[in-house]
PDB file of C-alpha atoms and ligand atoms in Angstrom:
ATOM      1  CA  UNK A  15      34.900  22.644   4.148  1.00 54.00           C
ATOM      2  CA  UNK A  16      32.498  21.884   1.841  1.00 55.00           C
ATOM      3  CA  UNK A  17      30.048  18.799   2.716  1.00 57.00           C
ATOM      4  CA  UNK A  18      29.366  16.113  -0.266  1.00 63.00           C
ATOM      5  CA  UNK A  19      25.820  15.834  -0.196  1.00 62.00           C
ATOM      6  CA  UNK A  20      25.137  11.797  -0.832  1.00 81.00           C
ATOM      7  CA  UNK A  21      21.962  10.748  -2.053  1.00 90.00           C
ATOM      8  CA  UNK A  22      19.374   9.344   0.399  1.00 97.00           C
ATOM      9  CA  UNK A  23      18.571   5.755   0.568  1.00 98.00           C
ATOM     10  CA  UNK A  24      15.408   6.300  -0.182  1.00 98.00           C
ATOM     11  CA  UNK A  25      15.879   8.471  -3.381  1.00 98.00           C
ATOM     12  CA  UNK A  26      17.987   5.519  -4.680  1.00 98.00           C
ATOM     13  CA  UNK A  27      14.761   3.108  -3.794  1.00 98.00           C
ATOM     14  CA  UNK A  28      12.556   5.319  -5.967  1.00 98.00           C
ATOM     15  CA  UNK A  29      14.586   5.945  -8.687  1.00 98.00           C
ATOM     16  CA  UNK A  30      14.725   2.062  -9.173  1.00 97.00           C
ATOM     17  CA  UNK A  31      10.975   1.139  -9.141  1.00 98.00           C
ATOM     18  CA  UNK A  32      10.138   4.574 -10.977  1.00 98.00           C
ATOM     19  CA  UNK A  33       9.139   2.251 -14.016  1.00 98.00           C
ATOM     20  CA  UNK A  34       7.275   0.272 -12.094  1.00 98.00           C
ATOM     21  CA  UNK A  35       5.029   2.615  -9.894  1.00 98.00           C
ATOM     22  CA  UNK A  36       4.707   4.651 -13.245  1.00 98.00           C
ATOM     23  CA  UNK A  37       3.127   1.636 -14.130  1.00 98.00           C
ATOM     24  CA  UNK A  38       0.687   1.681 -11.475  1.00 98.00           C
ATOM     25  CA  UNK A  39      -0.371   5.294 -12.193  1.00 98.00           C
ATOM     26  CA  UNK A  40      -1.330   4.611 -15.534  1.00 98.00           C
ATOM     27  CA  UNK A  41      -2.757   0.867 -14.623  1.00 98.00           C
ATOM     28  CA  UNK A  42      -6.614   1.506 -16.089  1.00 98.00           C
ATOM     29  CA  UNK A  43      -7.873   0.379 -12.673  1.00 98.00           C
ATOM     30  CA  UNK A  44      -6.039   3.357 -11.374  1.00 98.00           C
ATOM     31  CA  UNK A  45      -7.496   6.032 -14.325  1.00 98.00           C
ATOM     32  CA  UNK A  46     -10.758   4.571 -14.341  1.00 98.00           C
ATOM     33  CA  UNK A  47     -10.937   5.679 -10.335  1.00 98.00           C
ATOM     34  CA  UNK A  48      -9.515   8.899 -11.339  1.00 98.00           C
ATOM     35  CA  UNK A  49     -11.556   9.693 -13.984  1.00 98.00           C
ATOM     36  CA  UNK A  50     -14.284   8.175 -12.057  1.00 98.00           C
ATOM     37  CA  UNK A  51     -15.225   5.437 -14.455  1.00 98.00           C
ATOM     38  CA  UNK A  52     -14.377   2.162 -12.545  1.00 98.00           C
ATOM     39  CA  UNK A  53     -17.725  -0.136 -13.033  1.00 98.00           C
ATOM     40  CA  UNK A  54     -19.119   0.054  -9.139  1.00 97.00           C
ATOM     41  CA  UNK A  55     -18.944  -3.728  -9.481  1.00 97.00           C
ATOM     42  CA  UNK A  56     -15.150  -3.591 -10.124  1.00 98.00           C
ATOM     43  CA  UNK A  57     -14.835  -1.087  -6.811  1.00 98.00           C
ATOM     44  CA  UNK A  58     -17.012  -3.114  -4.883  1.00 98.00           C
ATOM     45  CA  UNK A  59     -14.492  -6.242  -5.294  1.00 98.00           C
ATOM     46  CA  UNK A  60     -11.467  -3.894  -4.783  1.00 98.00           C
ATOM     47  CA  UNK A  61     -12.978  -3.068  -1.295  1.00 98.00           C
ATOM     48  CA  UNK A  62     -13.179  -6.293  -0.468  1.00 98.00           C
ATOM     49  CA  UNK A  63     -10.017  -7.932  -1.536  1.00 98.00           C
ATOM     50  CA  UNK A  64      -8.304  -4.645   0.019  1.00 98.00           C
ATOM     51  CA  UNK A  65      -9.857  -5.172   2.974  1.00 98.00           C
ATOM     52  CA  UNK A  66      -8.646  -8.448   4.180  1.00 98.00           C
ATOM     53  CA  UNK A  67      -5.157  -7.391   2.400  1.00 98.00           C
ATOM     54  CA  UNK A  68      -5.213  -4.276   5.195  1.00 98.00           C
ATOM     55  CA  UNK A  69      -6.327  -6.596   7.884  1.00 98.00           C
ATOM     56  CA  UNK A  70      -2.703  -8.094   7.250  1.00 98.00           C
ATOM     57  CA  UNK A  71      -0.973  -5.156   6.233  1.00 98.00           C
ATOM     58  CA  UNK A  72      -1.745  -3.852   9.399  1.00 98.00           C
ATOM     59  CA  UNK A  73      -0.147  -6.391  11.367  1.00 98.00           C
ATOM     60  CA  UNK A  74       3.232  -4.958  10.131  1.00 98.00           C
ATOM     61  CA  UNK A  75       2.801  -2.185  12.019  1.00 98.00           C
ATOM     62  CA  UNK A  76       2.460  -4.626  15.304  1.00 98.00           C
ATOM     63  CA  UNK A  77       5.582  -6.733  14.412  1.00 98.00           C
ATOM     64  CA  UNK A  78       7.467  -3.287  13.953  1.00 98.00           C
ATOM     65  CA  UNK A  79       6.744  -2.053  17.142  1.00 98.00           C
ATOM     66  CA  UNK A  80       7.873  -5.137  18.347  1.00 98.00           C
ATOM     67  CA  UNK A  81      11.133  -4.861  16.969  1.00 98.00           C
ATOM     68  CA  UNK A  82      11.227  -1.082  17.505  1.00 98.00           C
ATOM     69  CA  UNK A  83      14.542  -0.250  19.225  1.00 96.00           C
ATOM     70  CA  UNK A  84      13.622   3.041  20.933  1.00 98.00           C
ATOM     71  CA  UNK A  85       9.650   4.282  22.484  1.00 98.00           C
ATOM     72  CA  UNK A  86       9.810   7.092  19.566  1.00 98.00           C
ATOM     73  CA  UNK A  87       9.684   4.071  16.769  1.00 98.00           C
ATOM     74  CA  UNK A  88       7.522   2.260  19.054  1.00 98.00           C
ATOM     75  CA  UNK A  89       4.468   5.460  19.788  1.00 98.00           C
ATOM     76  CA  UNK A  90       4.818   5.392  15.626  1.00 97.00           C
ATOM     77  CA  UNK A  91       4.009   2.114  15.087  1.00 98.00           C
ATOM     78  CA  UNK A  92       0.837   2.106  17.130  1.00 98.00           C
ATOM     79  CA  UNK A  93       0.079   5.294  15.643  1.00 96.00           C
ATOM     80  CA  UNK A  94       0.287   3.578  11.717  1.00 97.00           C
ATOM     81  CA  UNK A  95      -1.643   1.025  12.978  1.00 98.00           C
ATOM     82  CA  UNK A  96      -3.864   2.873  14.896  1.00 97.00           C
ATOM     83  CA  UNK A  97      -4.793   5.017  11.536  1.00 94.00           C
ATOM     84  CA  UNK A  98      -4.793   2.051   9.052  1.00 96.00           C
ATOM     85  CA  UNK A  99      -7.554   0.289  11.393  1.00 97.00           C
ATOM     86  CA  UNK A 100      -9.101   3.179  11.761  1.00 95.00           C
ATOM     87  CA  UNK A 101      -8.909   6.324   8.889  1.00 92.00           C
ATOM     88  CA  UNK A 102      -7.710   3.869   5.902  1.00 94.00           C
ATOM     89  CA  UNK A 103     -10.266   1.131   6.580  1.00 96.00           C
ATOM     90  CA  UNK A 104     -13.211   3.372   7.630  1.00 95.00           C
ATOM     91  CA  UNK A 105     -12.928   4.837   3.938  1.00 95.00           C
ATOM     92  CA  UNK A 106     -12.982   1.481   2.830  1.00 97.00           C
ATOM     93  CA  UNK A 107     -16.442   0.621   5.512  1.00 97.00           C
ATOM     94  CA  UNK A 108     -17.957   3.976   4.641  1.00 97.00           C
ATOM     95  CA  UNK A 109     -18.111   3.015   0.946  1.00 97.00           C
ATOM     96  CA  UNK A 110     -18.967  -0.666   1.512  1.00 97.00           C
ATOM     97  CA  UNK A 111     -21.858   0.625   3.465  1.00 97.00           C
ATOM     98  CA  UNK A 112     -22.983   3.134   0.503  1.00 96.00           C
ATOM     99  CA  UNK A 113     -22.692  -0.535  -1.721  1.00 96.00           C
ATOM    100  CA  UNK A 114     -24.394  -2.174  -0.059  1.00 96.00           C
ATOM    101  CA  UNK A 115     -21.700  -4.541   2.233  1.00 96.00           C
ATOM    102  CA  UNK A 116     -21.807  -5.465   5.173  1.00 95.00           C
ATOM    103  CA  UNK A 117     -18.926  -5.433   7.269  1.00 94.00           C
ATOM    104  CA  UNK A 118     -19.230  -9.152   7.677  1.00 95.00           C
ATOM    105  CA  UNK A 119     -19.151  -9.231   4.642  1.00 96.00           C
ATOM    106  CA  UNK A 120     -15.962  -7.094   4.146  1.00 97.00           C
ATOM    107  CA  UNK A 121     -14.255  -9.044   6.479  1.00 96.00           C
ATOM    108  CA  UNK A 122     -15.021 -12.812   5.305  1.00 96.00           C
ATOM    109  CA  UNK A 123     -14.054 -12.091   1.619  1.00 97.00           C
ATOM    110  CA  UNK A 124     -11.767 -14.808   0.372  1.00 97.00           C
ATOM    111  CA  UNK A 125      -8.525 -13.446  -0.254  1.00 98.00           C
ATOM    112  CA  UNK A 126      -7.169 -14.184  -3.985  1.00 98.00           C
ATOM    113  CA  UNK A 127      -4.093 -16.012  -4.799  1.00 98.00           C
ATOM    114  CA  UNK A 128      -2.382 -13.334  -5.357  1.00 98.00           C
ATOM    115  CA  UNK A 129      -3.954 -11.187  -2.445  1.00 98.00           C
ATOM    116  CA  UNK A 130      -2.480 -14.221  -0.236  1.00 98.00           C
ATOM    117  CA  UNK A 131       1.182 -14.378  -2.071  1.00 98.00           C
ATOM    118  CA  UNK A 132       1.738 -10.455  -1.291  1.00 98.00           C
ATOM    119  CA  UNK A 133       0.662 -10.196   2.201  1.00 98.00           C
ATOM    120  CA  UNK A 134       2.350 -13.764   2.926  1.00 98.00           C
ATOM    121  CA  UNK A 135       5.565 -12.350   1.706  1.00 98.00           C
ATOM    122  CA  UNK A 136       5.646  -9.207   3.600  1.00 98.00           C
ATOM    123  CA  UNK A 137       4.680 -11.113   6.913  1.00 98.00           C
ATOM    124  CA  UNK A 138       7.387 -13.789   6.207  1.00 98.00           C
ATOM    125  CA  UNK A 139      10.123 -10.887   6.234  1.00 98.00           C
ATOM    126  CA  UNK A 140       8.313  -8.884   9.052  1.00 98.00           C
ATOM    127  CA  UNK A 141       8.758 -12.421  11.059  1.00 98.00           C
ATOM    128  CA  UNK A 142      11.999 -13.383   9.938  1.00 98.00           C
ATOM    129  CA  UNK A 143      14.386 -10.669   9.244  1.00 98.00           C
ATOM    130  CA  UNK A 144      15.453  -7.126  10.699  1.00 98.00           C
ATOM    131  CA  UNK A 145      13.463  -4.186  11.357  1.00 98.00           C
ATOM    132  CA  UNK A 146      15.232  -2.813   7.838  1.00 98.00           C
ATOM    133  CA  UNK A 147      13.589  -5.309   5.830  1.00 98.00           C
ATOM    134  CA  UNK A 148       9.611  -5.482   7.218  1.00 98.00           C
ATOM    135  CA  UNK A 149       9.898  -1.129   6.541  1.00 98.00           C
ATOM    136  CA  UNK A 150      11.400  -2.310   3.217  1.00 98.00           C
ATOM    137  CA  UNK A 151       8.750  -4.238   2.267  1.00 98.00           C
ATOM    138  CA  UNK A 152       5.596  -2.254   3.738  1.00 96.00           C
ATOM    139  CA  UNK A 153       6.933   1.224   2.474  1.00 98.00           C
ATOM    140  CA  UNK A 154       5.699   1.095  -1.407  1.00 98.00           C
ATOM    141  CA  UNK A 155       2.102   0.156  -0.352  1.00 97.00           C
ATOM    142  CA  UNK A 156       2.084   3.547   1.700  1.00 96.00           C
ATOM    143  CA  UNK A 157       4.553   5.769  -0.424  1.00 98.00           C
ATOM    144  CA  UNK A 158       2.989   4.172  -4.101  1.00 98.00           C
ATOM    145  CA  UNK A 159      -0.461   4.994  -2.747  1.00 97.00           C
ATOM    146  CA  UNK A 160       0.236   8.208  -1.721  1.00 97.00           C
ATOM    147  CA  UNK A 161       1.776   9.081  -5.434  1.00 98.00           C
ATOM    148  CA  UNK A 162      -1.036   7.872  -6.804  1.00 98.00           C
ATOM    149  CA  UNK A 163      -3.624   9.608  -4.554  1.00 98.00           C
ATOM    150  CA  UNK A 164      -1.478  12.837  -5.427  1.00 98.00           C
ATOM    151  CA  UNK A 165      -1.205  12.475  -9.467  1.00 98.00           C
ATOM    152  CA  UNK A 166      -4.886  11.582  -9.535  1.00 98.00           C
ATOM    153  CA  UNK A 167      -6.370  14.607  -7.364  1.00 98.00           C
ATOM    154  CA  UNK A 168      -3.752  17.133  -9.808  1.00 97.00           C
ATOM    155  CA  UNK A 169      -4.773  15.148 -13.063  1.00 97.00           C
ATOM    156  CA  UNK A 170      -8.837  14.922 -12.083  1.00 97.00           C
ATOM    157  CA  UNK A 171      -9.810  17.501  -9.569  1.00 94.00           C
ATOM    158  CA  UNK A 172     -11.716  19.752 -11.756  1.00 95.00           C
ATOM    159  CA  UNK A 173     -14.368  16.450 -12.154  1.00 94.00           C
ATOM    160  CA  UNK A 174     -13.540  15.497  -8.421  1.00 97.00           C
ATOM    161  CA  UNK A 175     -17.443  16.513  -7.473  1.00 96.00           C
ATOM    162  CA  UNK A 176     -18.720  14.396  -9.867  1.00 97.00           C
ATOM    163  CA  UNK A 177     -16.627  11.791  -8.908  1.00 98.00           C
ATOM    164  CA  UNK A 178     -17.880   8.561  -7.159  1.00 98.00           C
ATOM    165  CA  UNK A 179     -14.753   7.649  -5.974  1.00 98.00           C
ATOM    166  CA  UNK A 180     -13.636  11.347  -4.590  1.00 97.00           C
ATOM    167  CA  UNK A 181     -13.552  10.241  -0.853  1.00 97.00           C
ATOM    168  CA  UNK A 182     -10.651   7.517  -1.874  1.00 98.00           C
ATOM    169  CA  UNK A 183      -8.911  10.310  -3.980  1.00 98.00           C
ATOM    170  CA  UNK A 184      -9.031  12.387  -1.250  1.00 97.00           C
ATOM    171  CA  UNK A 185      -8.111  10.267   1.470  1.00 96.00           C
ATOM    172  CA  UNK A 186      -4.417   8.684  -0.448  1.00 96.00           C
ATOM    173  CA  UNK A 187      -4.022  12.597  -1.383  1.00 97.00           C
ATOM    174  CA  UNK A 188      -4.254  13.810   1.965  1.00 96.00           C
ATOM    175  CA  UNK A 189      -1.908  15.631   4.137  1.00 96.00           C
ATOM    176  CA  UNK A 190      -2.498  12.995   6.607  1.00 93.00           C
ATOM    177  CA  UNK A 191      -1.315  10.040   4.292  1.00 93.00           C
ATOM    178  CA  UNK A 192       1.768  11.929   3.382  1.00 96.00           C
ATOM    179  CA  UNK A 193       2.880  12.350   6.774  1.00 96.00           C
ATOM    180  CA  UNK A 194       2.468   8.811   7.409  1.00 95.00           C
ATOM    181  CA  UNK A 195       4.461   8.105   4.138  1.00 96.00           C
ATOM    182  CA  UNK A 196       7.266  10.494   4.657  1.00 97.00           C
ATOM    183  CA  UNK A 197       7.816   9.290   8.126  1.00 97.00           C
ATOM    184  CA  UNK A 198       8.663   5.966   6.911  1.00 98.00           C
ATOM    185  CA  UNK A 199      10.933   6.954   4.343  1.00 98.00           C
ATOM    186  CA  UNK A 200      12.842   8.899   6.759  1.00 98.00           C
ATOM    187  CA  UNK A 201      12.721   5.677   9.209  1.00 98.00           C
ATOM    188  CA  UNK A 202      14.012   3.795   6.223  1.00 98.00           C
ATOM    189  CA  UNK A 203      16.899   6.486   5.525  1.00 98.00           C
ATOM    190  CA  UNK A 204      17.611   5.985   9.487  1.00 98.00           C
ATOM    191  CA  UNK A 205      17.946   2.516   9.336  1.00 98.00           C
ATOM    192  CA  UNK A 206      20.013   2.144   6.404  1.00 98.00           C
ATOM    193  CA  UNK A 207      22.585   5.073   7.401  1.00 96.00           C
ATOM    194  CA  UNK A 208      26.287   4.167   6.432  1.00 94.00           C
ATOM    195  CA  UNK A 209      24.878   0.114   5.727  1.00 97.00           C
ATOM    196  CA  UNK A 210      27.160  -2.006   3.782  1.00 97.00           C
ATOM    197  CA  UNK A 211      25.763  -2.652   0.368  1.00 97.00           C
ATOM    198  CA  UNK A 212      25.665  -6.151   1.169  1.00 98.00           C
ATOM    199  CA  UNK A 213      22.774  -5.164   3.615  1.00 98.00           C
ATOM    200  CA  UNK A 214      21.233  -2.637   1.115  1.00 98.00           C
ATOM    201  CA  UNK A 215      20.728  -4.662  -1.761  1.00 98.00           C
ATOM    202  CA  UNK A 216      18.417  -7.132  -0.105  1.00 98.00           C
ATOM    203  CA  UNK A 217      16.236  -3.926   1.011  1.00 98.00           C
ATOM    204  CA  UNK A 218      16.376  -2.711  -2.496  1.00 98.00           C
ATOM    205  CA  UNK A 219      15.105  -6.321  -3.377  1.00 98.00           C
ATOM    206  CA  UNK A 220      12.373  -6.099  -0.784  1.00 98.00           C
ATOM    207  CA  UNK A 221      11.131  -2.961  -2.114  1.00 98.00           C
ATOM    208  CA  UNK A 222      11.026  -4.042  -5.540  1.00 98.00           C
ATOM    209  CA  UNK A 223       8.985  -7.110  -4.874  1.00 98.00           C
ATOM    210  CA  UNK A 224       6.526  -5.269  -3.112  1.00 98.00           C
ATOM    211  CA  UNK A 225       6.050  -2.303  -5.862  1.00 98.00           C
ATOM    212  CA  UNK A 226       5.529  -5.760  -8.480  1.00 98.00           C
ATOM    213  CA  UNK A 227       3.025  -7.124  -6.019  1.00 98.00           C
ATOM    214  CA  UNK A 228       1.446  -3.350  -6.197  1.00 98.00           C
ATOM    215  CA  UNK A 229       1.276  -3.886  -9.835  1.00 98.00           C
ATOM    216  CA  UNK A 230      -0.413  -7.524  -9.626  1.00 98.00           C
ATOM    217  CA  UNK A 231      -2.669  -6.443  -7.394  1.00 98.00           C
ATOM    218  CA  UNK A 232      -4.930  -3.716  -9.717  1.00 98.00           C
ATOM    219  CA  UNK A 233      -4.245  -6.656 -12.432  1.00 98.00           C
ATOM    220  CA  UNK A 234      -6.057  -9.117  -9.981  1.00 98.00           C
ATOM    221  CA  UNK A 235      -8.234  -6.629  -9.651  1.00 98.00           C
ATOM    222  CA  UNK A 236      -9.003  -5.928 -12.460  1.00 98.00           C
ATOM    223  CA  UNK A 237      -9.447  -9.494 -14.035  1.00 98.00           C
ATOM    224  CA  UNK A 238     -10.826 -10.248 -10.705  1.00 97.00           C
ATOM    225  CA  UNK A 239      -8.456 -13.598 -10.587  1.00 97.00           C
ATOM    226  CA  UNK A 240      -9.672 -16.187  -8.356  1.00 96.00           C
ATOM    227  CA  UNK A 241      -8.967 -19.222  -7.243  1.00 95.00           C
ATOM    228  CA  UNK A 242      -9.307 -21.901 -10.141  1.00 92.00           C
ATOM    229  CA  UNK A 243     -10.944 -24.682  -8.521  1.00 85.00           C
ATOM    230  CA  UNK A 244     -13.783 -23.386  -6.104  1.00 78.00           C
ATOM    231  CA  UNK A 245     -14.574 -25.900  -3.322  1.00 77.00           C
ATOM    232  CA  UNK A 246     -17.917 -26.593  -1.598  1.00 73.00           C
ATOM    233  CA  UNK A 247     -18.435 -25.611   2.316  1.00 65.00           C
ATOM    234  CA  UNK A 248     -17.978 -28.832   3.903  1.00 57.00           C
ATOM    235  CA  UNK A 249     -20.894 -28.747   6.198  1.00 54.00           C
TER     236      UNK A 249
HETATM  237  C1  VIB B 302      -2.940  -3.267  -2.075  1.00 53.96           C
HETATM  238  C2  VIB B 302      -2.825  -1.968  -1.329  1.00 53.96           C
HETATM  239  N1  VIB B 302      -1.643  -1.320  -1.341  1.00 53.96           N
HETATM  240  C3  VIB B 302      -1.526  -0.159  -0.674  1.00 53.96           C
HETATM  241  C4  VIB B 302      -2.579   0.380   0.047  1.00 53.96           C
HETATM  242  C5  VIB B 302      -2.449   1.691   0.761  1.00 53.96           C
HETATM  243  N2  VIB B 302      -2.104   1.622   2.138  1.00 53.96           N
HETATM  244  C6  VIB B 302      -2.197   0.526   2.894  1.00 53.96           C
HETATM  245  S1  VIB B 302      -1.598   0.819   4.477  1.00 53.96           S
HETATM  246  C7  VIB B 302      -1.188   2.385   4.113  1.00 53.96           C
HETATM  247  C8  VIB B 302      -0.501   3.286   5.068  1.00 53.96           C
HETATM  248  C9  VIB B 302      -1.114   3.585   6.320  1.00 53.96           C
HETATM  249  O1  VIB B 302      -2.450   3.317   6.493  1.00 53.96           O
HETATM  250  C10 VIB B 302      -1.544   2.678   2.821  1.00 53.96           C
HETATM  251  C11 VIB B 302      -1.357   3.996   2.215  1.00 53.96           C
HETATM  252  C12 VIB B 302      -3.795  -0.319   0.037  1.00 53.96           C
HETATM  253  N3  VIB B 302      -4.875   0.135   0.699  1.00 53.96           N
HETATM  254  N4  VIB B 302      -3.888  -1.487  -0.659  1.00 53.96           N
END
């Protein structure tokens, strides 16, 4: 008999935010690290927003081992959050320390409004709702990234040497990212096998808010929006 081949969760998931991540690609934040014309200054405040953001993100990791159902689930977890506090944010040290930053520095930068509103929101679900929903929510940061580092290094790597920013391109283009990617878009395909739709469309909502955030995050960036009304150390 012949088998009807359905389409995966996850292809539905991308075809939906396509627009959205195509956005991201072409965001000029994005090009000007790919063509390796970012202003350093601009970098240096994307290290430091992204950062704190990671020191967050990474928590996601913790809470999903925590509501891992089996030990395989649960060794992956520690492993993503083993490697994000580790290979992800030592990319991020190694070129703080070549900018001159500190990692005290690094780690005491004041997250932005809306640096705050997207990790807030993925923690919130992580806390509240199933194990569906937190990989839902944290898979476009590590699946958009990865599209991005792999566009960028095809577009750009006959300049890549010349590049300041080659170590990032290389890192979100690496084999090693994409396995960490693909294994949580086969976790999400897992998860979501034979769901109701019911169930489905607030994962498909989840991922869409997060590939937004994606977006206002190289627009913070790159307008570097802070807080309006700075207050004084209360000392
Ligand atoms: C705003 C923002 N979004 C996505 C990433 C990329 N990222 C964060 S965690 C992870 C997976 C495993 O380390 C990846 C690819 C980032 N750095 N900053």
């Amino acid at each position: 008999m012949e088998s009807i081949q359905t389409e995966r969760f996850t292809d539905r998931l991308y075809r939906n935010v396509e627009p959205i991540w195509s956005k991201n690609f072409h965001h000029s934040f994005v090009q000007g690290i790919g063509r390796g014309t970012l202003e350093r200054e601009l970098f240096s405040y994307y290290l430091k927003q992204d950062y704190v953001y990671l020191i967050e993100y990474s928590k996601l990791f913790a809470i999903g081992a925590q509501k891992a159902t089996s030990i395989e689930v649960m060794k992956q977890f520690s492993v993503l959050l083993h490697e994000t506090l580790h290979f992800e944010m030592d990319v991020h040290r190694s070129y703080a320390k070549s900018f001159g930053i500190s990692e005290e520095e690094l780690e005491q930068s004041e997250p932005t409004p809306i640096n705050l509103a997207y990790t807030n929101y993925m923690l919130n679900v992580a806390h509240n709702g199933t194990l569906a929903e937190l990989v839902s929510c944290l898979l476009p940061c590590a699946w958009d990234y990865w599209e991005i580092g792999k566009k960028l290094y095809s577009n750009y790597h006959n300049e890549l040497e010349t590049n300041p920013y080659k170590n990032w391109i290389k890192a979100y283009s690496s084999d090693e990212f994409g396995a960490l990617a693909k294994w949580l878009i086969q976790l999400m395909d897992e998860l979501t096998f034979e769901k109701p739709e019911r169930e489905l469309t607030i994962l498909e909502n989840h991922f869409q808010t997060t590939s937004r955030f994606e977006f206002l995050f190289w627009e913070m960036l790159l307008n570097q929006e802070e807080w309006p009304l700075q207050v004084q150390n209360m000392v």
